[in-house]
Amino acid sequence: MKKIFLLTAAIATLGLASCSIDDVENISGLSTEGFPASEEDAIATLAGVYENLNATHANPQCSYLYMACLASDDQYGGGGTNDKLMQALDLICNYGNDMTNVFWGQRYEGINRANTLIQALPNANISDDLKNQFIGETLFLRAYYYYELASMYGNVPLLTVPSGDLVTQGDVKVLWGQILQDLRDAVKMMPATRKTDGHVDKFTAEAMLGRAWLFYTGFYGNGTSISDLASTTYSPLTSVELPDGSTLTKQEVINAIDDCVNNSGYSLVPDFRNLWAYTNRLTVEDNPYTKGQGLKWVEDDVNNGPNTNPESMFAIKFNKWASWSTTIGYGNGIALHFGVRDATYENHFPFGQGWGAGPVAPNLVNDWKAAEPDDMRRDATIQDWTDKSSYEGNYKYGGGDDFVQETDFYEKKWSPILAKKSDGSFWCTFECAMYPGTWDQSGASGEENFQLNNIHDLVLIRFAEVLLMQSELKEDTEGINKVRARAGLNPITGYSLQALQNERRWELACEGIRWNDIRRWHIASVVLAKQENQPVYYCGKPATNDPHNGGYTSRYSATAGFQKMPESQVSLGSVVQNDGWGDASGEYTGW
């Protein structure tokens, strides 16, 4: 059976006040005197901080991760003619009032829970070892939540203690300094022990420290104005002043990444294809692409055994309790949204049904083929619907004549996956068959529901990324070549930034990483424009990806990739509106 961690205590916020999705006021916690009183209290409360990861899956289209996929140069918006939010994210535009405000509220709710627990834990009646582990985990989560908010909106209000006061924007350097300080402190507090129970560990914090460092020092290397951030000059910082008065240096970050690589126990899965759910044991031999190759999904849960993925360092766990009430986020909403926009499973087996978000941009496929024609990761990542030998069925363009920015290419990594029944019909997701028993679908026992039954992990940090960060920070080829060797490619003989950029693009394609990469390298305004005039389908008819609202480069230059601040927050006076969102030039009206 599938191992599920951290979620059963999601309802046990235990004295933590929630945050309205409309503001960042009224978030004062209840008294923490004498709480948490036990290890059980601390574990349950920490689970409430983790639960915020799942909360966003009730409305994944509002989240940073979703935006990061669609806004990058590797994927389009997609969806139907009425799914204007998807297309707006791709075009760096806005659609409707408070388009992403629900995500703002959810992440501040998670931050408030973290702040309350960080304040309470020093007085908890638990061992110092556990106290340090729990504080380290909570610091990590607070940093991760701020990383997403600051990446999406820019200078957001910084809250480090529970407060009922209106908090306004401060210095963005202090905000990012706090993110880096939290991660540095999390590394120091947690023991050098790899966790396999769904919790983050010291090494995960080291990995996230590297990711946050690379983004902040690259993106803000020229300054903090929109023109600085949107420039094409790449001049990364080598040290950062932290709020506690100390300085974090590049060498310290290198040391953390080296420690993660050398001592963490995480490793690359030998076959890249086994990372993805389409190689699960119920589907793998029915899928023409994987049949007869001895592939086995690294998370296959056979005979109630462990499903430990040695490459997964940080992942969102899901379970069978998703329902149409407050637990929608217990299902993998990203998988649903990135599913095939066609209800006829016979047309696109093994890939399951969904809303058609994130069609793969042809420029990614073309660039990849030109740079690495023999890279097996391309076919492992991208389904080419014109290749009839690589899937079962006859893909129909148009999604029922309602699909915008459709291409010949579909991402496989986060897709919902089907499985066949004995009579030749289909399970709506393979999980229905792999994890049988009672499923909670608004009270209906055992009911199949393609919108709720995707529960495979959503991996947010893989060890492969750490190896690539190591090469980038040290400007050597060691990490790059380890990743290339796993893909069956020859080593490169000399380090270059271009080689590193390419390797990250291929290895991490369609995992929400590329967006911040192109921003921090200051190449976004150039590469985003390559999406324009690429071949697409509109409602099943051949078309081109025409520029909207002045085009990708114009919108990026105006905004540096930051989203519109939610109007509710601007009205409160906690933030001022970001540049590039003051007139109709940023408002998407439709394809």
Short mmCIF file of N, CA and C in Angstrom, two decimals, residues 20 48 50 75 129 132 138 156 175-176 196 212 241 290 341 355 376 392 406 454 470 485 506 531 536 573-574 588:
data_model
loop_
_atom_site.label_atom_id
_atom_site.label_comp_id
_atom_site.label_asym_id
_atom_site.label_seq_id
_atom_site.Cartn_x
_atom_site.Cartn_y
_atom_site.Cartn_z
N SER A 20 -6.66 34.82 6.66
CA SER A 20 -7.64 35.07 5.63
C SER A 20 -6.97 35.11 4.28
N GLY A 48 0.75 20.51 10.41
CA GLY A 48 -0.05 21.61 9.91
C GLY A 48 0.75 22.57 9.04
N TYR A 50 3.41 21.58 7.17
CA TYR A 50 3.59 20.83 5.92
C TYR A 50 2.31 20.82 5.08
N GLN A 75 7.05 25.87 -22.14
CA GLN A 75 5.65 25.44 -22.15
C GLN A 75 4.75 26.64 -22.38
N ASP A 129 17.34 17.33 20.77
CA ASP A 129 17.55 16.81 19.42
C ASP A 129 16.28 16.95 18.58
N ASN A 132 15.55 20.69 17.85
CA ASN A 132 16.36 21.23 16.77
C ASN A 132 15.90 20.73 15.41
N THR A 138 10.87 23.53 10.23
CA THR A 138 9.95 24.66 10.13
C THR A 138 10.63 25.85 9.47
N VAL A 156 7.47 41.07 -1.15
CA VAL A 156 6.28 40.81 -0.35
C VAL A 156 6.57 41.13 1.12
N LEU A 175 14.27 40.70 2.82
CA LEU A 175 13.40 39.55 2.56
C LEU A 175 14.22 38.35 2.09
N TRP A 176 15.06 38.56 1.08
CA TRP A 176 15.86 37.45 0.56
C TRP A 176 16.95 37.05 1.55
N THR A 196 13.63 9.45 5.46
CA THR A 196 12.86 8.72 4.45
C THR A 196 11.38 8.62 4.83
N ALA A 212 18.05 28.79 -3.74
CA ALA A 212 17.71 30.17 -3.39
C ALA A 212 18.90 31.10 -3.62
N GLU A 241 24.50 39.93 2.76
CA GLU A 241 24.32 40.30 4.16
C GLU A 241 23.00 39.74 4.66
N THR A 290 7.52 1.89 -23.32
CA THR A 290 8.27 1.26 -22.22
C THR A 290 8.22 -0.27 -22.24
N ARG A 341 -6.26 16.89 -22.72
CA ARG A 341 -7.57 17.51 -22.87
C ARG A 341 -8.42 16.70 -23.86
N TRP A 355 -6.85 18.95 -17.91
CA TRP A 355 -7.31 20.24 -18.44
C TRP A 355 -6.41 20.82 -19.53
N MET A 376 18.33 10.53 -24.59
CA MET A 376 17.14 9.73 -24.32
C MET A 376 16.14 10.46 -23.44
N GLU A 392 -0.23 4.33 -27.45
CA GLU A 392 -1.32 3.53 -27.99
C GLU A 392 -2.51 4.44 -28.25
N GLU A 406 -2.44 24.45 -28.31
CA GLU A 406 -2.07 23.03 -28.39
C GLU A 406 -0.89 22.87 -29.33
N ASN A 454 -5.48 11.12 -8.80
CA ASN A 454 -4.03 11.21 -9.01
C ASN A 454 -3.36 11.45 -7.67
N GLN A 470 26.16 22.05 -8.09
CA GLN A 470 27.57 21.91 -7.71
C GLN A 470 28.48 22.34 -8.86
N ALA A 485 26.04 11.09 -17.80
CA ALA A 485 26.31 9.65 -17.85
C ALA A 485 25.04 8.86 -17.62
N TRP A 506 17.65 20.48 -20.18
CA TRP A 506 17.25 19.13 -20.61
C TRP A 506 16.87 18.27 -19.39
N GLN A 531 9.27 31.75 -28.47
CA GLN A 531 7.96 31.07 -28.48
C GLN A 531 7.03 31.66 -29.52
N VAL A 536 1.14 26.06 -33.58
CA VAL A 536 0.22 25.58 -32.55
C VAL A 536 -1.08 25.20 -33.25
N GLY A 573 -3.23 48.30 1.62
CA GLY A 573 -2.07 49.15 1.88
C GLY A 573 -0.84 48.39 2.31
N SER A 574 -0.89 47.06 2.24
CA SER A 574 0.28 46.27 2.64
C SER A 574 1.35 46.24 1.55
N TYR A 588 -5.17 40.41 -20.08
CA TYR A 588 -5.45 39.46 -21.16
C TYR A 588 -6.95 39.39 -21.41
#
